[in-house]
Coordinates of C-alpha atoms in Angstrom, one line a residue:
M1 CA 154.0 9.7 166.9
S2 CA 155.4 12.9 165.3
K3 CA 155.2 13.3 161.5
T4 CA 156.0 15.8 158.8
P5 CA 152.9 17.2 157.3
D6 CA 154.6 17.7 153.9
S7 CA 155.4 14.1 153.2
G8 CA 153.5 12.0 155.6
K9 CA 156.7 10.3 156.6
A10 CA 157.4 9.6 160.3
E11 CA 160.3 11.5 161.8
D12 CA 161.5 8.3 163.6
D13 CA 162.4 5.0 161.9
E14 CA 159.8 2.7 163.8
P15 CA 159.2 0.0 161.3
S16 CA 155.7 -0.9 159.9
T17 CA 154.4 -4.2 161.2
V18 CA 152.4 -6.7 159.1
E19 CA 150.3 -7.8 162.1
Q20 CA 148.3 -4.6 162.3
Y21 CA 146.8 -5.4 158.8
L22 CA 145.9 -9.0 159.5
V23 CA 142.2 -10.1 160.5
K24 CA 142.3 -11.4 164.1
D25 CA 138.7 -13.0 164.1
P26 CA 137.9 -14.3 160.6
E27 CA 134.6 -15.6 161.6
R28 CA 133.4 -12.3 163.1
F29 CA 134.9 -10.5 160.1
A30 CA 132.9 -12.7 157.7
L31 CA 129.7 -12.2 159.7
N32 CA 130.1 -8.3 159.4
M33 CA 130.9 -8.6 155.7
A34 CA 127.5 -10.2 155.4
R35 CA 125.9 -7.5 157.4
M36 CA 127.6 -4.9 155.3
I37 CA 126.2 -6.5 152.2
E38 CA 122.8 -6.5 153.8
Q39 CA 123.0 -2.8 154.5
A40 CA 124.4 -2.2 151.0
G41 CA 121.3 -3.8 149.7
K42 CA 119.1 -1.4 151.6
A43 CA 121.2 1.5 150.1
A44 CA 120.6 0.1 146.7
S45 CA 116.9 -0.3 147.3
A46 CA 116.7 3.3 148.5
W47 CA 118.4 4.4 145.3
A48 CA 116.2 2.3 143.0
E49 CA 112.9 2.6 144.4
P50 CA 112.1 6.2 143.6
R51 CA 113.5 5.6 140.1
E52 CA 111.2 2.7 139.6
K53 CA 108.2 4.8 140.7
G54 CA 109.3 7.6 138.3
D55 CA 109.8 10.1 141.1
V56 CA 113.6 10.5 140.2
R57 CA 114.9 10.9 136.7
D58 CA 118.7 10.6 136.4
H59 CA 120.6 13.3 134.4
V60 CA 124.1 11.9 135.2
A61 CA 124.8 11.4 131.6
E62 CA 124.8 15.1 130.9
P63 CA 127.8 16.2 133.1
V64 CA 129.6 13.0 132.1
V65 CA 129.1 13.8 128.5
D66 CA 130.5 17.4 129.0
M67 CA 133.5 16.0 130.8
V68 CA 134.2 13.5 128.1
K69 CA 134.0 16.2 125.5
T70 CA 136.3 18.4 127.5
F71 CA 138.9 15.7 128.0
S72 CA 138.7 14.8 124.3
K73 CA 139.6 18.3 123.4
L74 CA 142.6 18.1 125.7
S75 CA 143.7 14.9 124.4
E76 CA 143.3 16.2 120.8
Y77 CA 145.9 19.0 121.7
W78 CA 148.5 16.6 123.1
L79 CA 148.0 13.8 120.5
S80 CA 147.9 16.1 117.5
D81 CA 151.7 16.6 117.7
P82 CA 153.7 13.4 118.2
Q83 CA 156.7 15.2 119.6
R84 CA 154.5 17.0 122.2
A85 CA 152.8 13.7 123.0
L86 CA 156.2 11.9 123.5
E87 CA 157.4 14.7 125.8
A88 CA 154.3 14.4 128.0
Q89 CA 154.6 10.5 128.1
T90 CA 158.2 10.9 129.0
R91 CA 157.5 13.3 131.9
L92 CA 155.0 10.8 133.3
F93 CA 157.3 7.8 132.9
S94 CA 160.2 9.7 134.4
G95 CA 158.0 10.3 137.5
Y96 CA 157.1 6.6 137.7
M97 CA 160.6 5.6 137.4
T98 CA 161.7 7.9 140.3
V99 CA 158.8 6.3 142.4
W100 CA 159.9 2.8 141.4
A101 CA 163.5 3.5 142.2
N102 CA 162.5 4.9 145.6
A103 CA 160.4 1.8 146.4
I104 CA 163.4 -0.5 145.5
Q105 CA 165.7 1.5 147.6
R106 CA 163.4 1.5 150.6
T107 CA 162.8 -2.2 150.3
S108 CA 166.5 -3.1 150.1
N109 CA 167.7 -0.6 152.7
A110 CA 164.7 0.5 154.9
A111 CA 167.0 2.6 157.1
E112 CA 168.0 4.8 154.4
A113 CA 165.8 7.9 153.8
T114 CA 164.6 8.6 150.2
E115 CA 163.4 11.8 148.7
D116 CA 159.7 11.6 147.5
A117 CA 159.3 12.1 143.7
V118 CA 156.6 14.6 144.6
K119 CA 155.3 15.9 148.0
P120 CA 151.8 16.7 148.8
E121 CA 150.8 20.4 148.8
R122 CA 150.9 22.2 152.0
G123 CA 147.7 21.7 153.9
D124 CA 146.9 18.4 152.3
K125 CA 145.7 16.3 155.3
R126 CA 145.1 13.0 153.3
F127 CA 148.5 11.6 153.9
L128 CA 149.3 12.5 157.5
D129 CA 149.2 8.9 158.9
P130 CA 152.9 7.7 159.5
E131 CA 152.3 4.6 157.6
W132 CA 152.1 6.6 154.2
G133 CA 155.9 7.1 154.7
R134 CA 157.3 4.1 156.5
N135 CA 155.4 1.3 154.8
A136 CA 156.8 0.8 151.5
F137 CA 153.4 -0.3 149.8
F138 CA 151.5 2.6 150.9
D139 CA 154.4 5.1 150.2
F140 CA 154.5 3.7 146.7
L141 CA 150.7 4.2 146.3
K142 CA 150.9 7.7 147.7
Q143 CA 153.8 8.8 145.3
A144 CA 152.4 7.2 142.2
Y145 CA 149.1 8.9 142.9
L146 CA 150.7 12.3 143.4
V147 CA 152.8 12.0 140.4
T148 CA 149.9 11.1 138.2
S149 CA 147.6 13.9 139.5
R150 CA 150.3 16.5 139.3
W151 CA 151.2 15.3 135.7
A152 CA 147.4 15.5 134.8
A153 CA 147.1 19.0 136.1
D154 CA 150.2 20.1 134.1
L155 CA 148.7 18.7 131.0
V156 CA 145.9 21.3 131.4
E157 CA 148.1 24.2 132.4
H158 CA 150.4 23.7 129.4
A159 CA 147.7 23.0 126.8
D160 CA 148.2 26.3 125.0
G161 CA 145.9 25.4 122.1
L162 CA 142.7 25.3 124.4
D163 CA 140.2 28.3 124.7
E164 CA 140.1 29.6 128.2
H165 CA 136.6 28.1 129.0
T166 CA 137.7 24.7 127.9
R167 CA 140.9 24.9 129.9
H168 CA 138.9 26.0 132.9
K169 CA 136.6 23.1 132.6
A170 CA 139.4 20.7 132.0
G171 CA 141.2 21.8 135.1
F172 CA 138.2 21.6 137.2
Y173 CA 137.3 18.0 136.0
V174 CA 140.9 16.8 136.4
K175 CA 140.7 18.0 140.0
Q176 CA 137.4 16.2 140.6
V177 CA 138.8 12.9 139.1
S178 CA 142.0 13.3 141.1
N179 CA 140.2 13.9 144.4
A180 CA 138.0 10.9 143.7
I181 CA 140.8 8.3 142.9
S182 CA 143.1 9.3 145.7
P183 CA 144.2 6.1 147.6
S184 CA 143.2 7.8 150.8
N185 CA 139.5 7.1 149.7
F186 CA 139.6 3.4 149.6
I187 CA 139.9 0.7 152.3
L188 CA 142.7 -1.3 150.9
T189 CA 144.9 1.6 149.9
N190 CA 144.5 3.7 153.0
P191 CA 146.5 2.4 155.9
E192 CA 144.4 4.1 158.5
L193 CA 141.1 2.7 157.1
F194 CA 142.8 -0.7 156.6
R195 CA 143.8 -0.8 160.3
E196 CA 140.4 0.3 161.5
T197 CA 138.6 -2.2 159.5
V198 CA 140.8 -5.1 160.7
A199 CA 140.7 -3.8 164.3
S200 CA 136.8 -3.7 164.3
N201 CA 136.5 -6.8 162.2
G202 CA 134.6 -4.8 159.6
E203 CA 132.0 -3.3 162.0
N204 CA 133.0 0.1 160.7
L205 CA 131.7 -1.0 157.2
V206 CA 128.4 -2.1 158.6
R207 CA 127.8 1.2 160.3
G208 CA 129.0 3.0 157.2
M209 CA 126.6 1.2 154.7
K210 CA 123.8 1.8 157.3
M211 CA 124.5 5.5 157.2
L212 CA 124.7 5.5 153.4
A213 CA 121.3 3.9 153.1
E214 CA 120.0 6.5 155.5
D215 CA 121.5 9.3 153.5
I216 CA 120.1 8.0 150.2
A217 CA 116.7 7.7 151.8
A218 CA 117.0 11.3 153.1
G219 CA 117.8 12.5 149.7
K220 CA 114.8 10.7 148.2
G221 CA 116.9 8.6 145.9
D222 CA 119.9 10.9 145.7
L223 CA 122.8 10.9 148.2
K224 CA 122.4 13.6 150.7
L225 CA 125.9 13.6 152.1
R226 CA 125.8 14.4 155.8
Q227 CA 128.5 16.8 156.8
A228 CA 127.7 17.3 160.5
D229 CA 125.3 15.9 163.2
Y230 CA 122.2 18.0 162.6
S231 CA 120.2 16.7 165.4
P232 CA 121.2 19.2 168.1
F233 CA 120.0 22.1 166.0
E234 CA 116.6 23.7 165.4
I235 CA 115.9 26.9 163.7
G236 CA 114.4 29.4 166.1
R237 CA 115.6 27.5 169.2
N238 CA 119.4 27.6 169.0
I239 CA 119.8 28.8 165.2
A240 CA 118.5 32.2 164.0
T241 CA 117.5 33.3 167.6
T242 CA 117.7 37.0 167.4
P243 CA 114.3 38.3 168.6
G244 CA 112.0 40.0 166.0
K245 CA 108.7 39.8 164.1
V246 CA 107.5 38.9 160.7
V247 CA 105.9 42.2 159.5
G248 CA 105.3 41.3 155.9
R249 CA 104.7 38.3 153.7
S250 CA 104.4 38.0 149.8
D251 CA 104.4 35.0 147.5
V252 CA 108.3 35.0 147.4
A253 CA 109.4 36.7 150.7
E254 CA 108.8 37.3 154.3
I255 CA 110.0 40.5 155.7
I256 CA 111.5 40.3 159.2
Q257 CA 111.9 43.2 161.5
Y258 CA 114.1 42.7 164.6
D259 CA 113.7 44.0 168.1
P260 CA 116.0 47.0 169.0
A261 CA 118.8 46.6 171.4
T262 CA 119.5 50.3 171.9
E263 CA 117.4 53.3 173.2
T264 CA 118.2 55.2 170.0
V265 CA 118.7 53.9 166.5
L266 CA 120.1 55.3 163.2
K267 CA 117.2 57.2 161.3
R268 CA 117.9 55.2 158.2
P269 CA 116.7 51.5 158.6
L270 CA 118.7 48.6 157.2
L271 CA 117.3 46.2 154.7
I272 CA 119.3 43.0 154.1
C273 CA 118.8 41.2 150.8
P274 CA 120.4 37.6 151.2
P275 CA 120.9 35.1 148.6
W276 CA 118.0 32.7 147.8
I277 CA 120.4 29.9 147.0
N278 CA 120.9 29.5 150.6
K279 CA 118.7 30.7 153.6
F280 CA 119.3 34.1 155.3
Y281 CA 120.4 32.8 158.7
I282 CA 124.0 32.4 157.8
L283 CA 123.9 36.0 159.1
D284 CA 122.3 34.9 162.3
L285 CA 123.7 31.4 163.2
N286 CA 124.1 32.0 166.9
P287 CA 124.5 35.2 169.2
Q288 CA 128.3 35.1 168.9
K289 CA 128.4 34.9 165.0
S290 CA 125.3 37.0 164.2
F291 CA 125.9 39.9 161.9
I292 CA 122.2 40.8 162.4
R293 CA 122.5 40.9 166.2
W294 CA 125.8 42.9 166.0
A295 CA 124.1 45.5 163.6
I296 CA 121.2 45.8 166.0
E297 CA 123.6 46.5 168.8
Q298 CA 125.2 49.2 166.7
G299 CA 121.8 51.0 166.4
H300 CA 120.5 49.7 163.1
T301 CA 116.7 48.9 162.7
V302 CA 117.4 45.7 160.9
F303 CA 114.9 44.3 158.3
V304 CA 115.7 41.0 156.5
I305 CA 114.2 39.5 153.4
S306 CA 113.6 35.7 154.0
W307 CA 113.1 34.1 150.6
I308 CA 110.5 31.5 149.9
N309 CA 111.9 27.9 149.3
P310 CA 110.1 27.6 145.9
D311 CA 108.1 24.8 144.5
E312 CA 106.1 24.4 141.3
R313 CA 103.9 27.3 142.2
H314 CA 106.9 29.7 141.8
G315 CA 108.3 28.3 138.6
A316 CA 107.4 31.4 136.5
K317 CA 108.6 34.0 138.9
G318 CA 111.7 35.6 137.5
W319 CA 113.9 38.4 138.6
E320 CA 111.3 41.1 138.2
A321 CA 109.0 39.2 140.5
Y322 CA 111.8 38.9 143.0
I323 CA 112.4 42.6 142.7
R324 CA 108.8 43.7 143.0
E325 CA 107.6 41.1 145.5
G326 CA 110.9 40.9 147.5
L327 CA 113.1 43.9 147.5
Q328 CA 110.5 46.7 146.7
Y329 CA 107.9 44.9 148.9
G330 CA 110.6 45.1 151.5
L331 CA 111.1 48.8 151.1
D332 CA 107.3 49.3 151.2
T333 CA 107.2 47.4 154.5
V334 CA 110.0 49.2 156.0
E335 CA 108.3 52.5 155.3
K336 CA 104.9 51.3 156.8
A337 CA 106.9 50.0 159.9
T338 CA 109.0 53.0 160.5
G339 CA 107.6 56.0 158.5
E340 CA 111.1 56.3 156.7
R341 CA 111.6 56.3 153.0
D342 CA 115.3 56.5 153.0
V343 CA 117.0 53.2 153.6
N344 CA 120.5 51.6 153.7
A345 CA 120.5 48.2 151.8
I346 CA 122.8 45.1 152.1
G347 CA 123.0 42.3 149.3
Y348 CA 124.9 39.2 149.9
C349 CA 126.2 37.0 147.0
V350 CA 123.3 36.5 144.4
G351 CA 121.2 38.7 146.7
G352 CA 123.7 41.5 146.0
T353 CA 123.5 40.8 142.2
L354 CA 119.7 41.1 142.5
L355 CA 120.1 44.4 144.5
A356 CA 122.4 45.8 141.9
A357 CA 120.0 44.9 139.2
A358 CA 117.1 46.3 141.2
L359 CA 119.0 49.6 141.9
A360 CA 119.7 50.0 138.1
L361 CA 115.8 49.4 137.4
M362 CA 114.8 51.7 140.2
A363 CA 117.0 54.5 138.8
R364 CA 115.2 54.2 135.5
E365 CA 111.8 54.3 137.3
G366 CA 112.7 57.1 139.7
D367 CA 112.6 55.1 143.0
D368 CA 115.3 56.6 145.1
R369 CA 114.5 55.1 148.5
I370 CA 117.9 53.2 148.9
K371 CA 120.5 55.7 149.9
S372 CA 123.5 53.5 150.2
A373 CA 124.2 50.0 149.2
T374 CA 126.6 47.4 150.6
F375 CA 127.6 44.3 148.7
F376 CA 128.9 41.2 150.4
T377 CA 130.9 39.0 148.1
T378 CA 128.8 40.1 145.1
Q379 CA 129.5 39.9 141.5
V380 CA 128.0 42.2 138.9
D381 CA 130.6 41.4 136.2
F382 CA 131.1 37.6 135.5
T383 CA 134.1 37.6 133.3
H384 CA 136.3 36.1 136.2
A385 CA 133.5 34.4 138.0
G386 CA 135.4 31.3 139.4
D387 CA 134.8 27.7 139.1
L388 CA 131.0 28.0 138.9
K389 CA 131.5 29.1 135.3
V390 CA 132.5 25.4 134.6
F391 CA 128.8 24.6 134.8
V392 CA 127.7 27.3 132.5
D393 CA 127.7 27.1 128.8
E394 CA 124.8 27.0 126.2
E395 CA 124.5 23.2 126.3
Q396 CA 124.7 22.8 130.1
V397 CA 122.3 25.7 130.8
A398 CA 119.8 24.2 128.2
A399 CA 120.0 20.9 130.1
V400 CA 119.4 22.6 133.4
E401 CA 116.4 24.4 131.9
K402 CA 115.0 21.1 130.6
S403 CA 115.4 19.5 133.9
M404 CA 113.7 22.5 135.7
S405 CA 110.7 22.5 133.2
E406 CA 109.6 19.1 134.6
K407 CA 108.8 20.3 138.0
G408 CA 109.2 24.2 137.9
Y409 CA 112.4 24.2 140.0
L410 CA 115.8 22.8 140.3
D411 CA 116.2 20.4 143.3
G412 CA 118.2 21.8 146.2
T413 CA 120.5 18.8 146.3
K414 CA 121.6 19.7 142.7
M415 CA 122.9 23.2 143.8
A416 CA 124.3 21.8 147.0
T417 CA 126.3 19.2 145.1
A418 CA 127.6 21.8 142.7
F419 CA 128.8 24.0 145.6
N420 CA 130.4 21.1 147.3
M421 CA 132.3 20.1 144.2
L422 CA 134.1 23.5 144.2
R423 CA 135.9 22.3 147.3
S424 CA 135.5 18.5 146.9
G425 CA 138.7 17.8 148.8
D426 CA 137.2 19.4 151.8
L427 CA 133.4 19.2 151.5
I428 CA 132.9 15.7 149.9
W429 CA 135.6 13.1 150.2
P430 CA 136.6 13.6 153.8
Y431 CA 133.0 12.9 154.8
V432 CA 132.6 10.0 152.4
V433 CA 135.7 8.3 154.2
N434 CA 134.5 9.4 157.7
N435 CA 130.8 8.3 157.4
Y436 CA 130.8 5.4 155.0
M437 CA 134.1 3.8 155.6
R438 CA 135.0 4.7 159.1
G439 CA 131.3 4.5 160.1
K440 CA 131.7 7.6 162.3
D441 CA 128.9 10.2 162.8
P442 CA 130.2 13.7 162.0
L443 CA 130.3 16.2 164.8
P444 CA 127.7 18.9 165.3
F445 CA 128.6 22.1 163.5
D446 CA 126.1 25.0 163.0
L447 CA 127.8 26.3 159.9
L448 CA 127.4 22.8 158.2
Y449 CA 123.8 22.5 159.3
W450 CA 123.2 25.6 157.4
N451 CA 125.1 24.4 154.5
A452 CA 123.0 21.3 154.4
D453 CA 119.7 23.2 154.6
S454 CA 119.4 23.5 150.9
T455 CA 116.9 25.4 148.8
R456 CA 115.3 24.8 145.4
M457 CA 115.8 27.2 142.6
G458 CA 112.7 28.5 140.7
A459 CA 112.8 27.7 137.0
A460 CA 112.4 31.3 135.7
N461 CA 114.6 32.9 138.3
H462 CA 117.4 30.5 137.9
S463 CA 117.3 30.4 134.1
F464 CA 117.4 34.3 134.1
Y465 CA 120.4 34.3 136.5
L466 CA 122.4 31.8 134.5
R467 CA 121.8 33.3 131.2
N468 CA 122.0 36.9 132.0
C469 CA 124.9 36.8 134.4
Y470 CA 127.2 33.8 134.0
L471 CA 126.5 33.1 130.3
E472 CA 125.9 36.4 128.7
N473 CA 127.2 38.9 131.3
N474 CA 124.4 41.2 130.5
L475 CA 124.4 43.1 133.7
S476 CA 127.8 44.7 133.4
R477 CA 127.4 45.1 129.6
G478 CA 124.4 47.2 130.2
M479 CA 122.2 44.8 128.4
M480 CA 120.0 43.3 131.0
E481 CA 116.3 43.7 130.3
L482 CA 113.9 44.1 133.3
A483 CA 110.4 45.3 133.3
G484 CA 110.6 46.7 129.8
H485 CA 113.9 48.6 130.5
T486 CA 117.5 48.0 129.6
V487 CA 119.2 48.7 132.7
S488 CA 122.7 50.0 133.4
L489 CA 124.9 49.9 136.5
G490 CA 126.1 53.3 135.5
D491 CA 122.7 54.8 136.6
I492 CA 123.5 53.7 140.2
T493 CA 125.1 56.9 141.7
I494 CA 124.6 56.2 145.4
P495 CA 127.6 55.3 147.6
I496 CA 128.7 51.7 147.4
Y497 CA 130.5 49.5 150.0
N498 CA 131.8 46.6 148.1
L499 CA 133.2 43.8 150.1
A500 CA 135.2 41.0 148.7
S501 CA 137.0 38.0 150.4
K502 CA 140.6 37.2 149.5
E503 CA 140.0 33.3 149.3
D504 CA 136.5 33.4 147.8
H505 CA 136.0 30.5 145.3
I506 CA 132.4 31.6 144.5
A507 CA 132.8 35.4 143.9
P508 CA 136.6 35.8 143.5
A509 CA 138.1 39.1 144.9
L510 CA 139.4 39.9 141.4
S511 CA 135.8 39.6 140.0
V512 CA 134.4 41.8 142.7
F513 CA 137.1 44.4 142.2
L514 CA 136.6 44.5 138.4
G515 CA 132.8 44.9 138.9
S516 CA 133.4 48.1 140.9
K517 CA 134.1 50.1 137.9
Y518 CA 130.6 49.7 136.4
F519 CA 128.8 51.7 139.2
G520 CA 128.1 55.4 138.5
G521 CA 129.0 56.5 141.9
K522 CA 131.8 56.3 144.5
V523 CA 132.8 52.6 145.5
E524 CA 134.5 51.8 148.6
Y525 CA 136.3 48.5 147.8
V526 CA 137.3 46.4 150.9
M527 CA 138.9 42.9 150.8
A528 CA 138.4 40.7 153.8
G529 CA 140.6 37.6 154.7
S530 CA 139.3 34.1 154.3
G531 CA 136.5 33.0 152.1
H532 CA 132.9 33.4 150.9
I533 CA 131.4 32.8 154.3
A534 CA 134.1 33.2 157.0
G535 CA 135.4 36.4 155.4
V536 CA 131.9 37.9 155.8
V537 CA 130.7 36.2 159.0
N538 CA 133.8 37.5 161.1
P539 CA 132.6 39.2 164.3
P540 CA 135.0 41.6 166.0
A541 CA 135.1 39.7 169.3
S542 CA 136.7 36.8 167.4
N543 CA 139.7 38.9 166.5
K544 CA 140.3 36.7 163.5
Y545 CA 141.7 37.3 160.0
Q546 CA 142.2 40.8 158.6
Y547 CA 140.9 43.2 155.9
W548 CA 142.4 45.5 153.3
T549 CA 141.5 49.1 152.3
G550 CA 143.0 51.1 149.6
D551 CA 142.5 53.6 146.7
T552 CA 139.6 53.8 144.4
P553 CA 139.2 50.2 142.8
T554 CA 140.4 51.0 139.3
G555 CA 143.3 49.7 137.2
D556 CA 145.3 46.5 138.1
F557 CA 144.0 44.4 140.9
G558 CA 147.4 43.2 141.9
Q559 CA 148.7 46.7 142.2
W560 CA 145.7 47.7 144.3
V561 CA 146.5 44.9 146.6
A562 CA 150.1 45.7 146.8
K563 CA 149.4 49.3 147.9
A564 CA 146.4 48.4 150.1
T565 CA 146.6 48.9 154.0
D566 CA 146.3 45.7 156.0
H567 CA 144.1 45.9 159.2
P568 CA 143.9 43.2 161.7
G569 CA 140.5 41.7 162.7
S570 CA 137.0 42.2 161.5
W571 CA 135.9 44.7 158.7
W572 CA 132.6 45.2 160.6
P573 CA 133.5 48.3 162.5
H574 CA 135.0 49.8 159.3
W575 CA 131.6 49.3 157.6
Q576 CA 129.8 50.8 160.6
S577 CA 132.0 53.9 160.4
W578 CA 131.3 54.1 156.6
I579 CA 127.6 53.9 157.2
E580 CA 127.6 56.5 160.0
A581 CA 129.6 58.9 157.8
K582 CA 126.7 58.9 155.4
D583 CA 124.0 59.9 158.0
N584 CA 124.4 59.4 161.7
T585 CA 121.1 61.0 162.7
R586 CA 119.6 59.1 165.6
V587 CA 115.9 58.6 166.5
P588 CA 114.0 56.8 169.4
A589 CA 114.2 52.9 168.9
R590 CA 111.4 51.3 166.9
K591 CA 109.7 48.1 168.0
P592 CA 108.1 45.7 165.6
G593 CA 104.3 46.0 165.4
K594 CA 103.9 49.5 166.7
H595 CA 102.5 50.7 163.3
M596 CA 101.4 47.5 161.7
K597 CA 100.1 44.0 162.4
T598 CA 102.8 41.3 162.8
L599 CA 102.5 37.8 161.3
G600 CA 104.6 35.8 163.8
D601 CA 108.0 35.6 165.5
A602 CA 111.2 35.6 163.8
P603 CA 112.7 33.8 162.1
G604 CA 109.3 33.2 160.4
T605 CA 107.9 30.3 158.5
Y606 CA 109.5 30.4 154.9
V607 CA 112.9 29.7 156.5
K608 CA 111.7 26.5 158.0
V609 CA 110.5 25.0 154.7
R610 CA 113.0 22.1 153.9
V611 CA 113.5 20.3 150.7

């Protein structure tokens, strides 16, 4: 059956049949409904038991209160002027009248095509089933939903009286509510789900409730939404398999040195500082996608910091500890293992923000071991920091700090949920529908296995990050205090390779671009295609996406993009050429353990600690 993706209407006029929505075996259906209720009871028990024991304390009211406050400000703007309120109501009423007129026309003359009041956005996969277009009931639901959600989004966009932060939050919350109430998310209002439920006599709901109970139990009282079949994957067996050794271990980090793949290597070793919000093996998912393996094949002696998954013991360790016991400990380890002081460094996401802060501190302290720095989708200025800023204001940060003070850390599920909410239409609701309503197991996917392998946030570390970066923007303002110094990015005069991703929703390309001006040395700004992960993990062999290079990253971002040169494929070879242009001296390959005792095989033990 062919269909148009924009409207969900079938290209032919095959009529919708009532029979496909009628229960064929009422007795079996009733039995399955009883089984579903039984499984729902188990899900409720899995949710309630840890709360009764005091192991889980709900903080649901805090974000809900913030959402209510935000919507109250939005309502105040529209209701404060009767004329403005009337115009808004008229727009909504007009949309509903168009939907109603379409429904009447379709009912009275099914053969006559009607134009939808509003069409789904390009790429919206929720309404692809032909019944959304040819069945008058489901077509009405779809159009009424789209009219309402588009109208609500317009209310935010045209609320000129709101401050920018409130507008940003209102837009984000409207999007979350709109995604949640979509008719595609419910059995009786989604034709595909309705048909599947009837065809299986409700067995899909029995399986779905069973999975829901399992996922709540796995989250120890909170829903741990499964996005893939995780069972085929095991760290060190078919994930993070690049051979190497753990050559150092501190309270917050293991240092991994990888085996060489070439007879000679670049004289300068490469130290990678990944984010601690996720685990480092995003850069080593499998041999085909591994940036680490590729860098080794280009002649780098690669060292990686594998951060601890913190618990109550690490609650007081802030950024200074992560710099001293992570980054600088890594540099010490590199020097012991290779005899080299001069190092190339890479920082990814918040790992890059830490690297930038560390470089500013090291400049004040006279530590010049890092000779070039590469930042992957890293923000140092947080003025335009994307949707994560929705979660950051004084009240919300104080609430997070209060929550962390109870255990010394923020549960990994909290951060995972926040990141999933940034793309709830892709990372939450499709899996809710697939898992708990269709009762289908998700497919194996290594990237989503990594995404689900969440980490805790140490209290002092996370509080410092939220306040100094997102809330107060102290790093770019030259007001961040570390180890008794007020540090400045202007003191960083080494060459910088600053990589952004065009569709990044966590570190927007504009934000990365604007951050470039704060460094004291020359910055090579490169913008990759795709987003926060796929834009970075884009091996040349895949021949996917593209990247842009251009002039010095100053002035207007739009003008830089307009003048930039578009290159097909991966940016990795371009980065390699940039590195080699700084120092291409080669020496015999170095094997882990030659100059120091090793502590085990890569990928180490810290990465295997799960929440």
